[in-house]
Coordinates of C-alpha atoms and ligand atoms in Angstrom, one line a residue:
X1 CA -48.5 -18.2 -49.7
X2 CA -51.9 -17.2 -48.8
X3 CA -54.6 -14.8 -50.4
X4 CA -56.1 -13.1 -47.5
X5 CA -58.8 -10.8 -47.7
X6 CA -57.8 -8.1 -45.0
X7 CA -60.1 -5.3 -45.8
X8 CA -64.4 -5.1 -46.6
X9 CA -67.0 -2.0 -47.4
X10 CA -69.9 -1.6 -48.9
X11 CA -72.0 0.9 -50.1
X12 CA -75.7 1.8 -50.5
X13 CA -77.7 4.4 -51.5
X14 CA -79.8 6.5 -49.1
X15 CA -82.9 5.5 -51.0
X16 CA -84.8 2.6 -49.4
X17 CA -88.1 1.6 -51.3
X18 CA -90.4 -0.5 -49.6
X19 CA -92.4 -3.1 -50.9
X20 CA -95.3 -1.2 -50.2
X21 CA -94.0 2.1 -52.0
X22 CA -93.7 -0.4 -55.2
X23 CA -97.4 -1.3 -54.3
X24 CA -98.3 1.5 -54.6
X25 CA -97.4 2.3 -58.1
X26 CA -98.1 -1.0 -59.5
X27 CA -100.1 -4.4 -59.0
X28 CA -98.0 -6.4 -56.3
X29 CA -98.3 -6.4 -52.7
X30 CA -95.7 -6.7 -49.8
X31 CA -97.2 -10.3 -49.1
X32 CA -96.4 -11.6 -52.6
X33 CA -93.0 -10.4 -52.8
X34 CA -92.1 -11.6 -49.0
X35 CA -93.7 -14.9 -49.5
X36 CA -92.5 -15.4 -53.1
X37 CA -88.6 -13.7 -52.6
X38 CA -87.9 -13.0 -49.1
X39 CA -87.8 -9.5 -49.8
X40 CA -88.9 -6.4 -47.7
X41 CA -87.1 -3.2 -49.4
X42 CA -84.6 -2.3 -51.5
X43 CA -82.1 1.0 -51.8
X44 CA -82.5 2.5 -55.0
X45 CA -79.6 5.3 -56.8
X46 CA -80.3 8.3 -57.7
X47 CA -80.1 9.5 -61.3
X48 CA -76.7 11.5 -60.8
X49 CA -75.3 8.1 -59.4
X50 CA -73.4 5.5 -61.9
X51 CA -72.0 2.0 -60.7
X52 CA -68.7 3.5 -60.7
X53 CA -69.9 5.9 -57.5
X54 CA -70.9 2.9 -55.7
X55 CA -67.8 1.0 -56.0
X56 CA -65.6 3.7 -55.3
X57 CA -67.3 4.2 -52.0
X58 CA -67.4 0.5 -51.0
X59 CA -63.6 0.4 -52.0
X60 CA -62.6 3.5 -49.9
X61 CA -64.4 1.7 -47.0
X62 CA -62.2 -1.6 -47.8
X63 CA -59.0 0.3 -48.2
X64 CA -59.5 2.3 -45.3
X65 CA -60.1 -0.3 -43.3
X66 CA -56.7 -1.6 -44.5
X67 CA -55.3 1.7 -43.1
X68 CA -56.6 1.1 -40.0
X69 CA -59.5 3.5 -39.9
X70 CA -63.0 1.6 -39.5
X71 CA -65.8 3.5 -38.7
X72 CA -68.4 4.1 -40.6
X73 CA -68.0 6.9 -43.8
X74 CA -70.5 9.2 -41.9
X75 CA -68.1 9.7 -38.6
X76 CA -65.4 11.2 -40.8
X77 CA -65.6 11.1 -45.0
X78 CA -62.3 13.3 -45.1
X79 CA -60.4 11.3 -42.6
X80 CA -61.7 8.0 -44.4
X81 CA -60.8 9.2 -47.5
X82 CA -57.3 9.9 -46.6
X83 CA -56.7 6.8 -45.4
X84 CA -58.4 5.2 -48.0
X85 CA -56.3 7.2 -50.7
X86 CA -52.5 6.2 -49.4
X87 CA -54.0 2.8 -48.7
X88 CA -54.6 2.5 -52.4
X89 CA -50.9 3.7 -53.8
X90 CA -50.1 -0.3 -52.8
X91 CA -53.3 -1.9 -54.7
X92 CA -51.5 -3.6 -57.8
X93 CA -55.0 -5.0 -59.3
X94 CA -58.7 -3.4 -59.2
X95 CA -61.3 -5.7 -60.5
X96 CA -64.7 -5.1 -60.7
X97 CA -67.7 -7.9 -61.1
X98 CA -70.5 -5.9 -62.6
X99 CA -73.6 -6.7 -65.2
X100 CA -74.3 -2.8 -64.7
X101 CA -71.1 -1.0 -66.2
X102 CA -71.3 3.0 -66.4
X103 CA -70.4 2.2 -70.2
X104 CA -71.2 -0.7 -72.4
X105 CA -67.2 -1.9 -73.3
X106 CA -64.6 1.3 -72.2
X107 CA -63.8 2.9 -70.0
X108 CA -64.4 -0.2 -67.7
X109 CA -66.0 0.3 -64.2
X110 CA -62.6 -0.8 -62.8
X111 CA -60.6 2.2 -65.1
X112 CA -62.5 5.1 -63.3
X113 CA -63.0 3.8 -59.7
X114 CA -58.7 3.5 -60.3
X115 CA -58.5 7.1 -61.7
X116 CA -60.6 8.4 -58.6
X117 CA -58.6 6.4 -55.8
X118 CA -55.4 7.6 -57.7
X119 CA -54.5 4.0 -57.5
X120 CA -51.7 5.3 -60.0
X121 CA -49.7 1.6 -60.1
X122 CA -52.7 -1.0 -60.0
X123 CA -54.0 -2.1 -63.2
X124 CA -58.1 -2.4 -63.5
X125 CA -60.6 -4.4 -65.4
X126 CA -63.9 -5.6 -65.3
X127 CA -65.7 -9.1 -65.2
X128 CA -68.6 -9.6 -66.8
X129 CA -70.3 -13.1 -64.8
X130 CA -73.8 -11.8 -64.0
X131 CA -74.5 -12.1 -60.4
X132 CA -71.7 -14.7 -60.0
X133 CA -69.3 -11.6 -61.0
X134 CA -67.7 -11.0 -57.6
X135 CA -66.5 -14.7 -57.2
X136 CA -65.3 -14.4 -60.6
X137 CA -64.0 -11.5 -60.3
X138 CA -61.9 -12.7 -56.7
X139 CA -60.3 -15.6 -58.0
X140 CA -59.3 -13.6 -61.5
X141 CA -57.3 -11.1 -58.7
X142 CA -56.3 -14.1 -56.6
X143 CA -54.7 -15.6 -59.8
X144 CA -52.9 -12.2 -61.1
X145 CA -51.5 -12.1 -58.0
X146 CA -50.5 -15.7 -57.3
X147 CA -48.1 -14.8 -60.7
X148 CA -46.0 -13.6 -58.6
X149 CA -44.2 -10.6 -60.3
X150 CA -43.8 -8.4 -56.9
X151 CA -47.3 -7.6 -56.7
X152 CA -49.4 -8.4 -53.4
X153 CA -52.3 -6.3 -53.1
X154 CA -55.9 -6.5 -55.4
X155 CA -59.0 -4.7 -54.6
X156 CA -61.8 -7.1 -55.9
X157 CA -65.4 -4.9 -56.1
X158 CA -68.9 -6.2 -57.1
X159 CA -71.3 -3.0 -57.8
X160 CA -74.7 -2.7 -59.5
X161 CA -76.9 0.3 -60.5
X162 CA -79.6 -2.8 -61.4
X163 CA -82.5 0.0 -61.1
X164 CA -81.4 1.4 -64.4
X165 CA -81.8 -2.1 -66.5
X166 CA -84.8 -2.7 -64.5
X167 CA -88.5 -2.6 -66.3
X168 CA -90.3 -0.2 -63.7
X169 CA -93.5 -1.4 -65.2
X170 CA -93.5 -5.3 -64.7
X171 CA -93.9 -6.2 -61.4
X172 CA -92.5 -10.0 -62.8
X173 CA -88.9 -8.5 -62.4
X174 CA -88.9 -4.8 -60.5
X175 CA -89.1 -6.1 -57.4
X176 CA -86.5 -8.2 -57.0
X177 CA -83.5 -6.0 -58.1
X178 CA -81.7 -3.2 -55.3
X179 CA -78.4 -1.3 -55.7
X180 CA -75.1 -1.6 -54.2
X181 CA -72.2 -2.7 -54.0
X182 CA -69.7 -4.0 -51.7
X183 CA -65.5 -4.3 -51.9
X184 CA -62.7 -6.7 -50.3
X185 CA -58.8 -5.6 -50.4
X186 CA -56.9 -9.0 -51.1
X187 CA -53.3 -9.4 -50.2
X188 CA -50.4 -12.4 -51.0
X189 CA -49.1 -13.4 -47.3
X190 CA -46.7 -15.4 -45.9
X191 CA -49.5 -18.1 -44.3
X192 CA -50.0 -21.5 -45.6
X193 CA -52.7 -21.7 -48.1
X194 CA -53.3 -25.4 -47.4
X195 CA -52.8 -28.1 -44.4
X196 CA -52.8 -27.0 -40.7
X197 CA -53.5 -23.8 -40.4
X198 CA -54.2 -22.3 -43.4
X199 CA -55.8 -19.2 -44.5
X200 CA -57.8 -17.0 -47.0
X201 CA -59.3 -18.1 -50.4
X202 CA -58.0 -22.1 -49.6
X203 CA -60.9 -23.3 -52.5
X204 CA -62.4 -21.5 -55.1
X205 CA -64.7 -23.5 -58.7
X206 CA -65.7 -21.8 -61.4
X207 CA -68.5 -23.0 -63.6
X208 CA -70.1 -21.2 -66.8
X209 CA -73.6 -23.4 -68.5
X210 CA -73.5 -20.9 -71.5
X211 CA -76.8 -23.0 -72.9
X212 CA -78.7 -20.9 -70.7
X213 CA -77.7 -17.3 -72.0
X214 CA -80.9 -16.6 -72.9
X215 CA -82.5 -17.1 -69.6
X216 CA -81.0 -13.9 -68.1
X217 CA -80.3 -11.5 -71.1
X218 CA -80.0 -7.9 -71.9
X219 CA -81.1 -8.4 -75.7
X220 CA -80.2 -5.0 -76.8
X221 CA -77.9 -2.5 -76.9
X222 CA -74.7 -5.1 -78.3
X223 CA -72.7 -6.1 -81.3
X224 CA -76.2 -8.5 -81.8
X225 CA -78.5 -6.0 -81.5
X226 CA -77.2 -2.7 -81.8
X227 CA -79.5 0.3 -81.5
X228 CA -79.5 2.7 -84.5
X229 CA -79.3 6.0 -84.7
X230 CA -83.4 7.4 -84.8
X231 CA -85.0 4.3 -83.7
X232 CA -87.7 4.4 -81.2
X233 CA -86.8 1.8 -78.6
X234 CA -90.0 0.4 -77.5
X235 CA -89.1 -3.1 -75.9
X236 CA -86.1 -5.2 -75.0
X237 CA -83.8 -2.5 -73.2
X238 CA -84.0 -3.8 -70.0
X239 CA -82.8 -7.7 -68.3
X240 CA -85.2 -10.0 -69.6
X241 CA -85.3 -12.9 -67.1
X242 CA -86.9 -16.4 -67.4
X243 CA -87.8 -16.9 -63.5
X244 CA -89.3 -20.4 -63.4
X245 CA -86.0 -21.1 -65.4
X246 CA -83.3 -19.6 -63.8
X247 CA -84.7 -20.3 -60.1
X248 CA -84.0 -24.2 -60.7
X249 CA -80.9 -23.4 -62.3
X250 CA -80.1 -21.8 -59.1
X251 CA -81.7 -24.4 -56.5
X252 CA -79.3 -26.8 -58.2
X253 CA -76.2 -24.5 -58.7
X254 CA -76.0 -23.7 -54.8
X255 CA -76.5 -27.0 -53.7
X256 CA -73.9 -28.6 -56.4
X257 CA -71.6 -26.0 -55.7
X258 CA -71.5 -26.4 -52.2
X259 CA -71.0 -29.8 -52.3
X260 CA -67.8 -30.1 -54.7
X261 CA -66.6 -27.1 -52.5
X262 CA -67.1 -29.0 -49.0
X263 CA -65.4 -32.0 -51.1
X264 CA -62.6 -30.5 -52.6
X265 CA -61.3 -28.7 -49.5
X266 CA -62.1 -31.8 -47.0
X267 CA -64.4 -30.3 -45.2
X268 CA -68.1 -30.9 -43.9
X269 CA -71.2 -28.6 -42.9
X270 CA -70.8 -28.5 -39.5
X271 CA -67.2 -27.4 -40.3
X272 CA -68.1 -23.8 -41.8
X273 CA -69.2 -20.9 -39.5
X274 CA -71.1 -19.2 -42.4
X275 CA -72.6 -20.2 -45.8
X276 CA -72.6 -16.7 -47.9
X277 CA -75.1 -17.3 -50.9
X278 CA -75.9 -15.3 -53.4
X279 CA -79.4 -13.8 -52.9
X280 CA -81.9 -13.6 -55.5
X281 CA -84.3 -15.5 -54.0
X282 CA -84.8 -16.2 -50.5
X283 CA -86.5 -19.4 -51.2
X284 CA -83.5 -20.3 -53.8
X285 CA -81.6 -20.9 -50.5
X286 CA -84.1 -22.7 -48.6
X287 CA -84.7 -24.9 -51.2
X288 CA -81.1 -25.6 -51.5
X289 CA -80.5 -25.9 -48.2
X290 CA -83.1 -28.3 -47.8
X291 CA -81.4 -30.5 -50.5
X292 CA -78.1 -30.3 -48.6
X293 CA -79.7 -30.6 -45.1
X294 CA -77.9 -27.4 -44.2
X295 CA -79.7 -25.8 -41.2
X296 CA -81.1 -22.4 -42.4
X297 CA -79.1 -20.8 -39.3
X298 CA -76.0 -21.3 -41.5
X299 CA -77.0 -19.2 -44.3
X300 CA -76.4 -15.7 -43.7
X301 CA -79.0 -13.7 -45.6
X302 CA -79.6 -9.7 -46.3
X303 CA -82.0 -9.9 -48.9
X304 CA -84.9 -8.7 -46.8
X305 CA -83.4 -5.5 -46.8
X306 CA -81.5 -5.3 -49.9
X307 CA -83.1 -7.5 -52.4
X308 CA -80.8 -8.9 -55.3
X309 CA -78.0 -6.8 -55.4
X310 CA -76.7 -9.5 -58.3
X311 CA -72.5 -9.4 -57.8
X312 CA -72.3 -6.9 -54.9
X313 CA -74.3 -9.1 -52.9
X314 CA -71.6 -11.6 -51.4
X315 CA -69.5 -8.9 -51.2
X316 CA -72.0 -6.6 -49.2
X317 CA -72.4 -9.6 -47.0
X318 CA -68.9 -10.5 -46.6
X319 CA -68.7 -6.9 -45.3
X320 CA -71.8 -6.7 -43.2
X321 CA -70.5 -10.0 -41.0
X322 CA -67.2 -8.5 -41.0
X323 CA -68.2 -4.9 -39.5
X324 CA -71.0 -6.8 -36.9
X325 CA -68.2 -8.9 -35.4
X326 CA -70.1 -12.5 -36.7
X327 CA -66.7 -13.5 -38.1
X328 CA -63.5 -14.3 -35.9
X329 CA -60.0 -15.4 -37.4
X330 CA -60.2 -18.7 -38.3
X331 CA -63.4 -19.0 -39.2
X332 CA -64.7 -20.9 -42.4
X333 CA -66.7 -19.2 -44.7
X334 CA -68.3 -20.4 -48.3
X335 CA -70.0 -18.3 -50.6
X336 CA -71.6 -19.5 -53.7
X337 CA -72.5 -17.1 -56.7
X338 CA -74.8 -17.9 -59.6
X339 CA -76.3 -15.7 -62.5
X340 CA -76.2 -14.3 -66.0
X341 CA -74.1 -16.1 -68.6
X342 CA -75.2 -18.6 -66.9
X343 CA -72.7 -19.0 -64.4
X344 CA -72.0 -20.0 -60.8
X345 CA -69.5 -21.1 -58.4
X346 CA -67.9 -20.3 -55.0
X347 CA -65.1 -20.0 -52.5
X348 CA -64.1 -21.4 -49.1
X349 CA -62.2 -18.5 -47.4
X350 CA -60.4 -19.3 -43.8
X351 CA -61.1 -15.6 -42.5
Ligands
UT7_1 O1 -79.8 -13.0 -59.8 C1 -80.5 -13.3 -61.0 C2 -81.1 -14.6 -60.9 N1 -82.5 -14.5 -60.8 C3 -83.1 -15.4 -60.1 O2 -82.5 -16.3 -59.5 C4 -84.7 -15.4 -60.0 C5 -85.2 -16.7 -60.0 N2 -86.6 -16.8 -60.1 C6 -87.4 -16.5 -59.1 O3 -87.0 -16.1 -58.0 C7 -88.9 -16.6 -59.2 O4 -89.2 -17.4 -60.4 C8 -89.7 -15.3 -59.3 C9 -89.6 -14.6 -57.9 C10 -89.1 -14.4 -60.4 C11 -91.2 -15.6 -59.6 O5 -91.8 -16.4 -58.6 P1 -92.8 -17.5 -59.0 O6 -93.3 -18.1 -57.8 O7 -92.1 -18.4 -60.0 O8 -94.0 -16.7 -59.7 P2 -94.5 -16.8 -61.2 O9 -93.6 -16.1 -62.1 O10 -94.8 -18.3 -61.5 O11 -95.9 -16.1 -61.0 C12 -96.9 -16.6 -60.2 C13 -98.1 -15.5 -60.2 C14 -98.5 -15.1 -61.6 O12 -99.9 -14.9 -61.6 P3 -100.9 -16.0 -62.3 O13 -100.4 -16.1 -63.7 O14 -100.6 -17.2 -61.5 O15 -102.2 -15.4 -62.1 C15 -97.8 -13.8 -61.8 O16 -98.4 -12.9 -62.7 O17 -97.7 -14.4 -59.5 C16 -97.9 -13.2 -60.4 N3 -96.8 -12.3 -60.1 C17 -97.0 -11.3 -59.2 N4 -98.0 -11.0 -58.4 C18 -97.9 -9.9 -57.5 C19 -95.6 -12.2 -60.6 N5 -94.9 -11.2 -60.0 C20 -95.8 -10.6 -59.1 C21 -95.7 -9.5 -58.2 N6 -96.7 -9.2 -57.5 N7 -94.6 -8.8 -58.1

């Protein structure tokens, strides 16, 4: 029995922000943030949009693909979101990988996206992994539904709204964060899951380095820190970040990860179509690719564009190769997450 992923969306908002829009409202410049980070723009939500609206419209994309139906949203939004509606009666899991809930602990992100789908059967939670939330939150659906019980079908989300958590006034952490969110519909088939010929999610590791928590940390707001009732907030609402800290954290996580994963599924670099990292930091892939003498060719990279889009990034990527026609059946892909908590880890996927 294989997990196969046989359906991707994504969703971003309108709103693209250049780096020189954020130049001009505080002291950066597009040439430090494209030499230091890779990145170019990012689409920001508006203020009537909550992580919730972003998943539910990379889902409906996912699901109606599943249907059948793949154009883009903008060709047909009622015809896509019939399909996408009777494609979700048979999701029996939702889970959502998000640092950016719509509520701090209930409902979960997961609970309303399955109340708008009227996914009436599936049960929904969220994962809380930091950036590495959609691989954790894949193999936690891959698992439910590897328990057999009758149930086949998980939509697995990773959504942000990271512009609300975000620190508009320090250009040390505003310009790497974007909005998003992407979605894959995961289904139990009949194909091998290992030896010749098989399919889907044939590796997935997990790591957590909890030592680090403090590196990438939203100190307030908690059962540590709660706010009171009267008190002016004046610092610590928003994601503190260590950079120097977390970036070689990261150099190491991608490399080590894609190592143990080309190990454990007895495979070698030359043997993967596409290497789907997660991007915070264009040079955290170079550097790691460097380390694994991985050609840079191999990586496949939207953070020009989107910036870090923390878990809906491999997602939105997975989606993005999927829709462009850069993946065929067969094909081997790895992704490797790594963020808050911290935590990091990856898949190999035979598309
Ligand atoms: O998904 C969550 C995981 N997050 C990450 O993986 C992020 C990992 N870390 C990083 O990617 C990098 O550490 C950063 C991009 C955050 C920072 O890059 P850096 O090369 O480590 O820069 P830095 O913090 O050492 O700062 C270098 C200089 C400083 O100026 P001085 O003190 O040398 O005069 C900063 O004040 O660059 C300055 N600087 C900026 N200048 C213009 C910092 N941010 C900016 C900016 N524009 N936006």
């Amino acid at each position: 029995m294989a997990i196969e992923i046989i359906g991707t969306g994504k969703a971003v908002p309108s709103n693209r922000v250049t780096n020189d829009d954020l130049a001009a409202r505080i002291d950066t410049s597009d040439e430090w943030i494209r030499s230091h980070t890779g990145i170019g723009s990012r689409h920001l939500a508006d203020e009537s949009t909550a992580t919730s609206d972003l998943a539910l419209e990379a889902a409906k994309n996912a699901l109606a693909m599943v249907a059948g139906f793949t154009e883009n949203a903008e060709s047909g939004t009622e015809k896509r979101d019939r399909a996408a509606v009777e494609a979700a009666k048979s999701i029996d899991f939702i889970v959502v990988g998000t640092a950016t809930p719509d509520f701090i602990g209930c409902p979960s992100t997961a609970c309303i996206v399955q109340h708008k789908l009227g996914a009436n059967r599936a049960a929904a939670m969220d994962i809380t992994a930091g950036c590495t939330g959609f691989i954790y939150a894949l193999e936690t659906a891959a698992g439910l539904l590897n328990l057999g019980r009758g149930r086949k079908r998980a939509l697995v989300i990773g959504a942000e709204i990271l512009s609300r958590v975000t620190d508009w006034t320090d250009r040390g952490t505003c310009v790497l964060f974007g909005d998003g969110a992407g979605a894959v519909v995961i289904e139990k088939t009949d194909a091998p899951c290992e030896g010749p010929g098989r399919r889907g999610l044939v590796q997935t590791l997990l790591y957590a380095d909890g030592s680090g928590g403090e590196s990438l940390v939203f100190r307030r707001g908690g059962s540590r820190n709660p706010f009171k009732t009267g008190e002016v907030i004046e610092k610590g609402i928003y994601l503190e970040m260590n950079g120097q800290e977390v970036y070689n954290f990261a150099v190491k996580a991608v490399a080590d990860t894609a190592i143990a994963l080309m190990q454990t599924a007895g495979i070698g670099a030359d043997d993967i179509a596409w290497i789907v990292p997660h991007q915070a930091n264009a040079r955290i892939v170079q550097a790691a690719g460097k380390r694994l003498k991985i050609p840079a060719e191999k990586f496949y990279l939207n953070i020009e564009e989107y910036a870090n889009t923390s878990a809906a990034t491999i997602p939105l990527a997975l989606d993005e190769l999927n829709r462009n026609g850069k993946i065929k059946k067969g094909d081997i892909i790895m992704t490797i997450g790594f963020g808050g908590g911290l935590t990091y880890g990856g898949n190999i996927i035979v598309w």
